[in-house]
Amino acid sequence: MTRSYVQSECMRWVLPPVQWECPQTYLNTGFVAAELSTILLDAITDKDPLVQEQVCSALCALGESQPEEALRACEEYLRLHEKLAHPYRTMILRAMETVVSNHISELDKDMARAVILLASSEMTKAKDLVWDWQQAASNVLVAVGKQFISTVMEEMLSKLQPGALPHYFVVRTLANLSVSNAFGMVPFLTSILNTMLPMLGTAKHDTTREVLCYALQHFSEGTLEYLANLDQAPDPTVRKDAFASPMSSAYDILFQQWLQSREAKLRLAVVQALGPMSNLMPSEKLEEQLPKLLPGVLTLYKRHAETCHVSKSLGQILEAAVSVGSRTLDVQLDSLLAALHAQICVPVESTSPLVMSNQKEVLRCFTVLARYSPDRLLAFLLPRLDSSTERSRMGTLHVLRHAINSAAAQMEVKKPFILSAMRLPLLDTNSKVKRAVVQVISAMAHHGYLEQPGGEALVEYLVQQCALPPEVEQPQTAGPSSEELPADSVRAVSVRTLYLVSTTVDRMSDLCFRDRLRRCPQVLWPYLLEFVTPVRFTGALTPLCRSLMHLAQKRQEAAPGALLIQYDGNDPQSAPECVVSFAVTLPSPYAIATRLLTVSSSPYHGDGRGAASLGLLNVLHRDIHPSLGQRWATTIPLLLEYLDEHSADTLSQKEWEEKLLVFLRDTLAAVSDNTWVCQLSLEMCKQLPCYNGTPQEKNFLYRCVGTTLGAASSKDVVKKHLRELLETARYQEEAEHEGLACCFGICAISHLDDTLTQLEDFVRSDVFRKSTGIFNIFKDRSEVEAEKAKGALMLCYGHVAARAPRELVLARAESDILRNMFQCFSTKVLGVKVETKDPALKLCLVQSVCMVCQAIRSSAQASCFHFAQKAELVAQMMEFIRAEPSDCLRSPIRKKAMLACTYLVPLEPALEEQVRADMVHGCLQSVMAVLPEPEGDDDHQEVWPQVPCHVPTSVGDSGKAAVDSRSLARPPVSFQPLYLDTMQALEDLLTSLLQRDMTPQGLQVMVEHLSPWIKSPRGHERVRALALSSCLLQHFLEHLHVSALVPFHNLGLLIGLFSPRCADLWPATRQEAVSCVHSLLYLQLGYEGFARDYRDDAVERLLALKGGLVHSDPATLFHTCHSIAQIIAKRLPPNQLISLLLTLFEGLGDSDKNCSRAASVMINCLLKERGHLLQEKVPEIVSVLRSKLQETWEEHVRQATQYSVSLLASQHCEAVVSSLLGSPLPFDSLRGGGEPMCPCSQATCALSEVTSVAASAPAVLELYPQLFAALLLRVSCTLGVQLPRTLQAKERRATGLALASRNLDPCSSAVDTLQVMLLRGGSEDVVQCVELGGGWESLRTSTGHEEGVARLASAMAKFAGPRLPLVMKALLCTHSSVYEVQRVTSTAFLAELLNSNVVKDLMLLESLLDNLTARQKDTCASVRRLVLRGLANIASGSPDKVRAHGPQLLTSMISGLDDGDDPQSLVALEAMLGLAKLLGLVEPWDLRSVLLHVAVRIRPFFDSVGWAGAGGHHGPPQTHSQPGHPGTCFLALLPLPLSLSSTCTLGPRSCVTIAPSLGPLGGSCRLPSWWKRHVPTSSCQPLVAAPGGAASMAGEQGQPREGAWG
């Protein structure tokens, strides 16, 4: 059966049963149920545990709808499958148990009997214990026994026979039945006990003893339950005495014998049985056994780790002892208390249920003892409150709390004693002990302890724990035996306890209902009000306010309309008998209102103290002032709703405080009582020192003081409080300056004259009185404190100006406010004005100036106000700005100074132009170069809100296009807000300056200031400059007013400046650049007369193109730039085109290569789209492009410029060509000796440029031979030629700057041009082959030139054979050249061609031989030598043609041997090497005629050696030879071996290659053998293999030739 099938069947039968309509349907359904049960039971043997579990669930579900059918199927299945393994039988039995338990009332007797018989059989079938199987069967019997106890007992008793030990699970089943169905089982217990008791003595195995103990335990528990509910029992005549004798007998065996066993399980089973058995034993027997029983049980605490069962049994024994009035218990009490106390001090681990259970059972024992002897218990416990160990103190408090709760009646008279003993725990600093103390206080509160004298200390302690800050309670080190507490556990428990006590214990309030008016003393109300105002209880304000609100609401419900607080100590409703147990000193309404309003300024601190404080204020409105009820009922709910709508992260602190101040002003207006207002202001001033540790709340209280004083009508009170505030302020605390200044500013709204008078009087007071000594400037205060006071006073003046009525400020601004401010800022020492360098004092002055200027600017009469000190203030602000470091932001001084300048700019008189320029330059210099602070990690955005800040760590970003600006995007959080504010201040300043001149010229001036930063090599500076430019353009566009159609004359310049930045390395810069272009095009539309809300489709496309600038893919960027240029071309006026192009031409030299390329793309797009309009401007454009080509060496710029010329020429060809022809050549300005330089190099460079273009390929192919020959000869003509000194210097500079795109060296230039020509002509293989052999480098040097030509010729022969006939024809024409180097180069090339068989294939061999032979008479020895080499190359290139041309070749070689014009004998040497190649290939008869001549020509090379080299060891062979005879040849070669043993020239050594061949050819047989004896074979190897021929062997060195190059 598959799992899916089982699941489907399970789901089908889990559904609710259908309602059967007829018996037949029922029968059919029963049949289906039986069949399905059989299928499921067959599937229970599946190996998958999940399937087995699903089968069991399905059986249970089936049993829910058809219990009898399911049970019958299971019973039948187990009966028929006897061999089914017991794990599967166990699962079926468990399913049966579930069905029986849920439907026991629906079973009939027959079904029950069948199930009982089956379960009994399954349980006892195996003699050995199979726990799961037999326990499952036992559980079935117990489940059936709840309804059919008689039938079950009949079956069980049949298996319980006297004299024979029953089956283990028979006994266990009887035990469980006695607990599950005590009423049905107890009547059988007498006979069962009579049968079992004799078995106790015969039981030898521990397992049997354990189950017997288990049975006695449950029999006793069942009996006790029966007796406890005797009124419901079926047989009320059953008495405890009936079980006394059996239990007594069993006790003797269990306690005397089995408890002494070494088996721990058996001991635990015995002690579990003794507990309930002790309640059934005779009283005399129990009294007699207690002295033994109690110590015996206590001993088990030491022998067992798990003591839960011991404690439970001990509690039952103690209950039995107390119930019989045992006197023995007094003797055992001390040992009992000590043992139990040790157990309660064991640390409780939440993960150990047994330990938790043991704690409960031990406390149960203490409950029994507390009720038995409370005096002894307290005498034992209370001294241990001063124990040195934490566990002991905690355990004692735990027991004390439990005793107070569980033995309240016994502890009633002990209340004073207990309260007195609690003084020591209140001083404990341990967090765990504190929590235990709070729990004890909670128990005491519920039992009236706090109403007693000394109860106030406990209340105060509870409030103190509520006030604990979370950071004070550090978690202690966890240990294996210690209970760990969370960091805020004490406070959390205390808060819950306080609220619980306030809301659930009626006696905690002074609500004196009529029926208990004279017996309810005041406890929490109004005593808790004392803790509202002290600062040390600030942390407890939230729970305090909530508790007080609840108590006050209960008072209002009990006595509507009455005052909640009675300050005379007598409640009008109270009777004289109502006496307060302890004195209450309540705070005044002013103190409560001030305190709650002040702490509400931090609404989310301390678990939401703002809402709690305002809620309490609302409840106490009548006690604060009778007139506030209606007003507060409206305003406070609105404040609470505002708090509910926000959180600590979303709440604006400034906005919230302003709402509270509005609430205070409404309150003062509602009261409208000057006396009450003055009292409130006095209380506020008194509470100011209480908030020294919380600057934010103190500053808010300062503002409250100012608001209250502003509402006071008594000027004397106002002056008095203002003076006291100035005298008592803590000026050394800078955080307090703002609050004090706000106080004076708010007060100045109503009392400007009094406020200024107090400030001026304080300035003239002793604090600022100067002494004559320079070292004693201030008398009464230190210099530092005096500086702080000055700063605070300057802020006061600033806030006074900002808040006072505008019509009054203008008259006082310069005469009083600014004068006194600058008097505070500067000091005169001995008549010399000294300005402070304190940054804090500077910041105070700048902030104050900002507020003064802003106040003047916002005045309605500002346009008529002549600000005489404007220039002076601007100069002072700029001095502060310049003094700030330009690379970092350390303070908001520059931000505030720029804001001050922003407010000053619109005021009259206007600033001079130079002053404005200096201001802009100074501010930009101070802000734009600011570098970021070190960053963390993080995933940052590329653009910040409002103003982007991409700030790299390096000084520049040229050549670093791969740098991702995201890694440099956002500085740390501490830096970001200040940076954003500073950039916003700079933007506001520039905007205010632009607002003064809203013309294109004014806009141009602002952009010119930003232009250096827009082109900066540092990325972050470009980003900021573009962002500022975008903001300025947007402002200009928004405020554009065109009264007449006027041209936007500088549009092209501005677009040309911004548009190349669309391809900047930084993504943010690209986005801002598009925004700038977008604004400029709309500005143009505005100047053309379009409405401000007009939207142009083409211009709007710019915004859509921004998406293509997000990523840094070059292709995407430049495609987007091309699209932007197309839009610009459509909307740009014709008269602005040339200015835009000229500006873009300047952008070609941008240090950012991306922007340079973007400029070229835009230039070419504009030329293509609008180039037809530039007919008259062609000369100017060509001139500029030529200058750019001369200035830059960047290849992409040069290519783009050339393409621009091409585009322009396609539209204005005649004008472009005319301009180019009228322009000088590149090096015309460099003259030597007054004459222009030879144009050959210029022609070479020009040819290189022409052939580098792909379109030149057809022409190159057509002129391939001529070009090849000309360039090859050009290479030979420039060998060793050096540049003029002027060009050498330029070349070095270009190389040093890595800008040179071409080497100006004449020879290198010619070689490069030759390579380009070959590539364009399709000879890539030739170029590559020569390159691999190093031929191109050899061509450039005099020493390797011939080898390079040879390699080039070899490559041509190999890869360009079809082109050789014409190439050879072109080169043959140079044989008559007057230039020797040209003849050498052409001969070398042709000579190397003979080394390949391609000349034979092309039938060029004969003509080439004839031409080379003709050049043998050349005046140049190198030419003659190369001719011989070429002739000899036939031996390797066309060996089969050597015999045909043998005489001609030998004649040429002999002529070379006779060459007398070569002083170094290189020609002769080449001839000898040629002979060495040819001798083996020519006809013998051709050689015989020249043999003697060759031998004679070789001998002179050895004449200088003589026979001395032989050392006399070898004489010449004795031969008599005549001229022409072989002997003559033999004699001519004799000096050769002698010369090899000495230092000889290359000439004799080259003869080694020839001599071995002369012997056979001359007819001498002795010569080869003689040669082998005297000449080493290796002597000839190097010369034969030398590839360079005679010239390489001679080591010929070429020297550079001086003279005109070219």
GROMACS .gro file of N, CA and C in nm, residues 606-659:
model
  162
  606GLY      N    1   1.192   5.586   2.903
  606GLY     CA    2   1.133   5.523   3.021
  606GLY      C    3   1.000   5.456   2.994
  607ASP      N    4   0.992   5.377   2.887
  607ASP     CA    5   0.871   5.302   2.853
  607ASP      C    6   0.752   5.392   2.823
  608GLY      N    7   0.778   5.509   2.765
  608GLY     CA    8   0.669   5.597   2.725
  608GLY      C    9   0.619   5.687   2.835
  609ARG      N   10   0.713   5.759   2.898
  609ARG     CA   11   0.673   5.844   3.010
  609ARG      C   12   0.591   5.965   2.964
  610GLY      N   13   0.602   6.002   2.836
  610GLY     CA   14   0.527   6.118   2.788
  610GLY      C   15   0.378   6.097   2.797
  611ALA      N   16   0.331   5.985   2.744
  611ALA     CA   17   0.188   5.957   2.749
  611ALA      C   18   0.141   5.938   2.892
  612ALA      N   19   0.221   5.870   2.973
  612ALA     CA   20   0.181   5.849   3.113
  612ALA      C   21   0.174   5.980   3.190
  613SER      N   22   0.272   6.069   3.169
  613SER     CA   23   0.273   6.197   3.240
  613SER      C   24   0.155   6.284   3.199
  614LEU      N   25   0.130   6.291   3.068
  614LEU     CA   26   0.017   6.372   3.022
  614LEU      C   27  -0.115   6.313   3.070
  615GLY      N   28  -0.123   6.181   3.073
  615GLY     CA   29  -0.246   6.119   3.124
  615GLY      C   30  -0.270   6.152   3.270
  616LEU      N   31  -0.165   6.150   3.352
  616LEU     CA   32  -0.180   6.187   3.492
  616LEU      C   33  -0.217   6.334   3.508
  617LEU      N   34  -0.155   6.419   3.425
  617LEU     CA   35  -0.191   6.560   3.428
  617LEU      C   36  -0.340   6.578   3.400
  618ASN      N   37  -0.387   6.505   3.301
  618ASN     CA   38  -0.529   6.517   3.266
  618ASN      C   39  -0.619   6.474   3.381
  619VAL      N   40  -0.578   6.370   3.453
  619VAL     CA   41  -0.658   6.324   3.566
  619VAL      C   42  -0.657   6.425   3.680
  620LEU      N   43  -0.544   6.492   3.699
  620LEU     CA   44  -0.528   6.587   3.812
  620LEU      C   45  -0.563   6.730   3.773
  621HIS      N   46  -0.635   6.750   3.663
  621HIS     CA   47  -0.657   6.886   3.614
  621HIS      C   48  -0.724   6.974   3.719
  622ARG      N   49  -0.818   6.917   3.796
  622ARG     CA   50  -0.888   6.998   3.895
  622ARG      C   51  -0.796   7.036   4.009
  623ASP      N   52  -0.702   6.948   4.043
  623ASP     CA   53  -0.609   6.979   4.151
  623ASP      C   54  -0.501   7.076   4.106
  624ILE      N   55  -0.466   7.075   3.977
  624ILE     CA   56  -0.368   7.172   3.928
  624ILE      C   57  -0.429   7.312   3.927
  625HIS      N   58  -0.546   7.327   3.866
  625HIS     CA   59  -0.622   7.452   3.870
  625HIS      C   60  -0.764   7.421   3.829
  626PRO      N   61  -0.862   7.478   3.897
  626PRO     CA   62  -1.002   7.445   3.867
  626PRO      C   63  -1.045   7.484   3.726
  627SER      N   64  -0.974   7.577   3.661
  627SER     CA   65  -1.018   7.625   3.530
  627SER      C   66  -0.966   7.540   3.414
  628LEU      N   67  -0.890   7.438   3.441
  628LEU     CA   68  -0.821   7.365   3.333
  628LEU      C   69  -0.897   7.244   3.282
  629GLY      N   70  -1.004   7.206   3.346
  629GLY     CA   71  -1.070   7.082   3.310
  629GLY      C   72  -1.116   7.077   3.166
  630GLN      N   73  -1.191   7.178   3.125
  630GLN     CA   74  -1.246   7.175   2.990
  630GLN      C   75  -1.137   7.189   2.885
  631ARG      N   76  -1.039   7.279   2.910
  631ARG     CA   77  -0.932   7.300   2.812
  631ARG      C   78  -0.846   7.174   2.796
  632TRP      N   79  -0.805   7.115   2.907
  632TRP     CA   80  -0.720   6.997   2.900
  632TRP      C   81  -0.794   6.875   2.845
  633ALA      N   82  -0.922   6.870   2.868
  633ALA     CA   83  -0.999   6.758   2.814
  633ALA      C   84  -0.996   6.756   2.662
  634THR      N   85  -0.965   6.871   2.602
  634THR     CA   86  -0.957   6.879   2.456
  634THR      C   87  -0.815   6.865   2.405
  635THR      N   88  -0.720   6.931   2.472
  635THR     CA   89  -0.582   6.939   2.420
  635THR      C   90  -0.499   6.816   2.452
  636ILE      N   91  -0.513   6.762   2.572
  636ILE     CA   92  -0.427   6.647   2.608
  636ILE      C   93  -0.459   6.524   2.524
  637PRO      N   94  -0.583   6.489   2.496
  637PRO     CA   95  -0.608   6.375   2.406
  637PRO      C   96  -0.546   6.393   2.269
  638LEU      N   97  -0.542   6.518   2.221
  638LEU     CA   98  -0.478   6.540   2.091
  638LEU      C   99  -0.329   6.511   2.098
  639LEU      N  100  -0.266   6.551   2.208
  639LEU     CA  101  -0.123   6.522   2.225
  639LEU      C  102  -0.099   6.371   2.235
  640LEU      N  103  -0.184   6.302   2.308
  640LEU     CA  104  -0.169   6.157   2.320
  640LEU      C  105  -0.191   6.088   2.186
  641GLU      N  106  -0.284   6.137   2.111
  641GLU     CA  107  -0.307   6.079   1.978
  641GLU      C  108  -0.187   6.101   1.888
  642TYR      N  109  -0.125   6.217   1.899
  642TYR     CA  110  -0.004   6.245   1.820
  642TYR      C  111   0.107   6.148   1.856
  643LEU      N  112   0.121   6.117   1.984
  643LEU     CA  113   0.224   6.021   2.026
  643LEU      C  114   0.194   5.881   1.975
  644ASP      N  115   0.067   5.846   1.971
  644ASP     CA  116   0.030   5.713   1.921
  644ASP      C  117   0.060   5.699   1.772
  645GLU      N  118   0.053   5.810   1.701
  645GLU     CA  119   0.077   5.806   1.556
  645GLU      C  120   0.225   5.798   1.521
  646HIS      N  121   0.312   5.825   1.617
  646HIS     CA  122   0.456   5.827   1.591
  646HIS      C  123   0.527   5.728   1.681
  647SER      N  124   0.655   5.717   1.655
  647SER     CA  125   0.743   5.634   1.738
  647SER      C  126   0.869   5.713   1.767
  648ALA      N  127   0.960   5.651   1.843
  648ALA     CA  128   1.084   5.721   1.876
  648ALA      C  129   1.165   5.752   1.752
  649ASP      N  130   1.148   5.674   1.645
  649ASP     CA  131   1.225   5.697   1.522
  649ASP      C  132   1.161   5.803   1.434
  650THR      N  133   1.030   5.816   1.438
  650THR     CA  134   0.962   5.907   1.346
  650THR      C  135   0.925   6.041   1.409
  651LEU      N  136   0.931   6.049   1.540
  651LEU     CA  137   0.889   6.174   1.606
  651LEU      C  138   0.991   6.284   1.583
  652SER      N  139   0.942   6.402   1.546
  652SER     CA  140   1.026   6.520   1.536
  652SER      C  141   1.031   6.587   1.674
  653GLN      N  142   1.149   6.586   1.735
  653GLN     CA  143   1.162   6.640   1.869
  653GLN      C  144   1.126   6.787   1.874
  654LYS      N  145   1.170   6.860   1.773
  654LYS     CA  146   1.141   7.004   1.770
  654LYS      C  147   0.991   7.029   1.759
  655GLU      N  148   0.925   6.955   1.675
  655GLU     CA  149   0.781   6.973   1.657
  655GLU      C  150   0.705   6.934   1.783
  656TRP      N  151   0.750   6.828   1.848
  656TRP     CA  152   0.682   6.783   1.970
  656TRP      C  153   0.697   6.887   2.081
  657GLU      N  154   0.817   6.937   2.099
  657GLU     CA  155   0.837   7.039   2.202
  657GLU      C  156   0.754   7.164   2.173
  658GLU      N  157   0.742   7.199   2.047
  658GLU     CA  158   0.661   7.316   2.013
  658GLU      C  159   0.515   7.291   2.047
  659LYS      N  160   0.466   7.169   2.027
  659LYS     CA  161   0.329   7.138   2.065
  659LYS      C  162   0.310   7.149   2.216
   0.00000   0.00000   0.00000
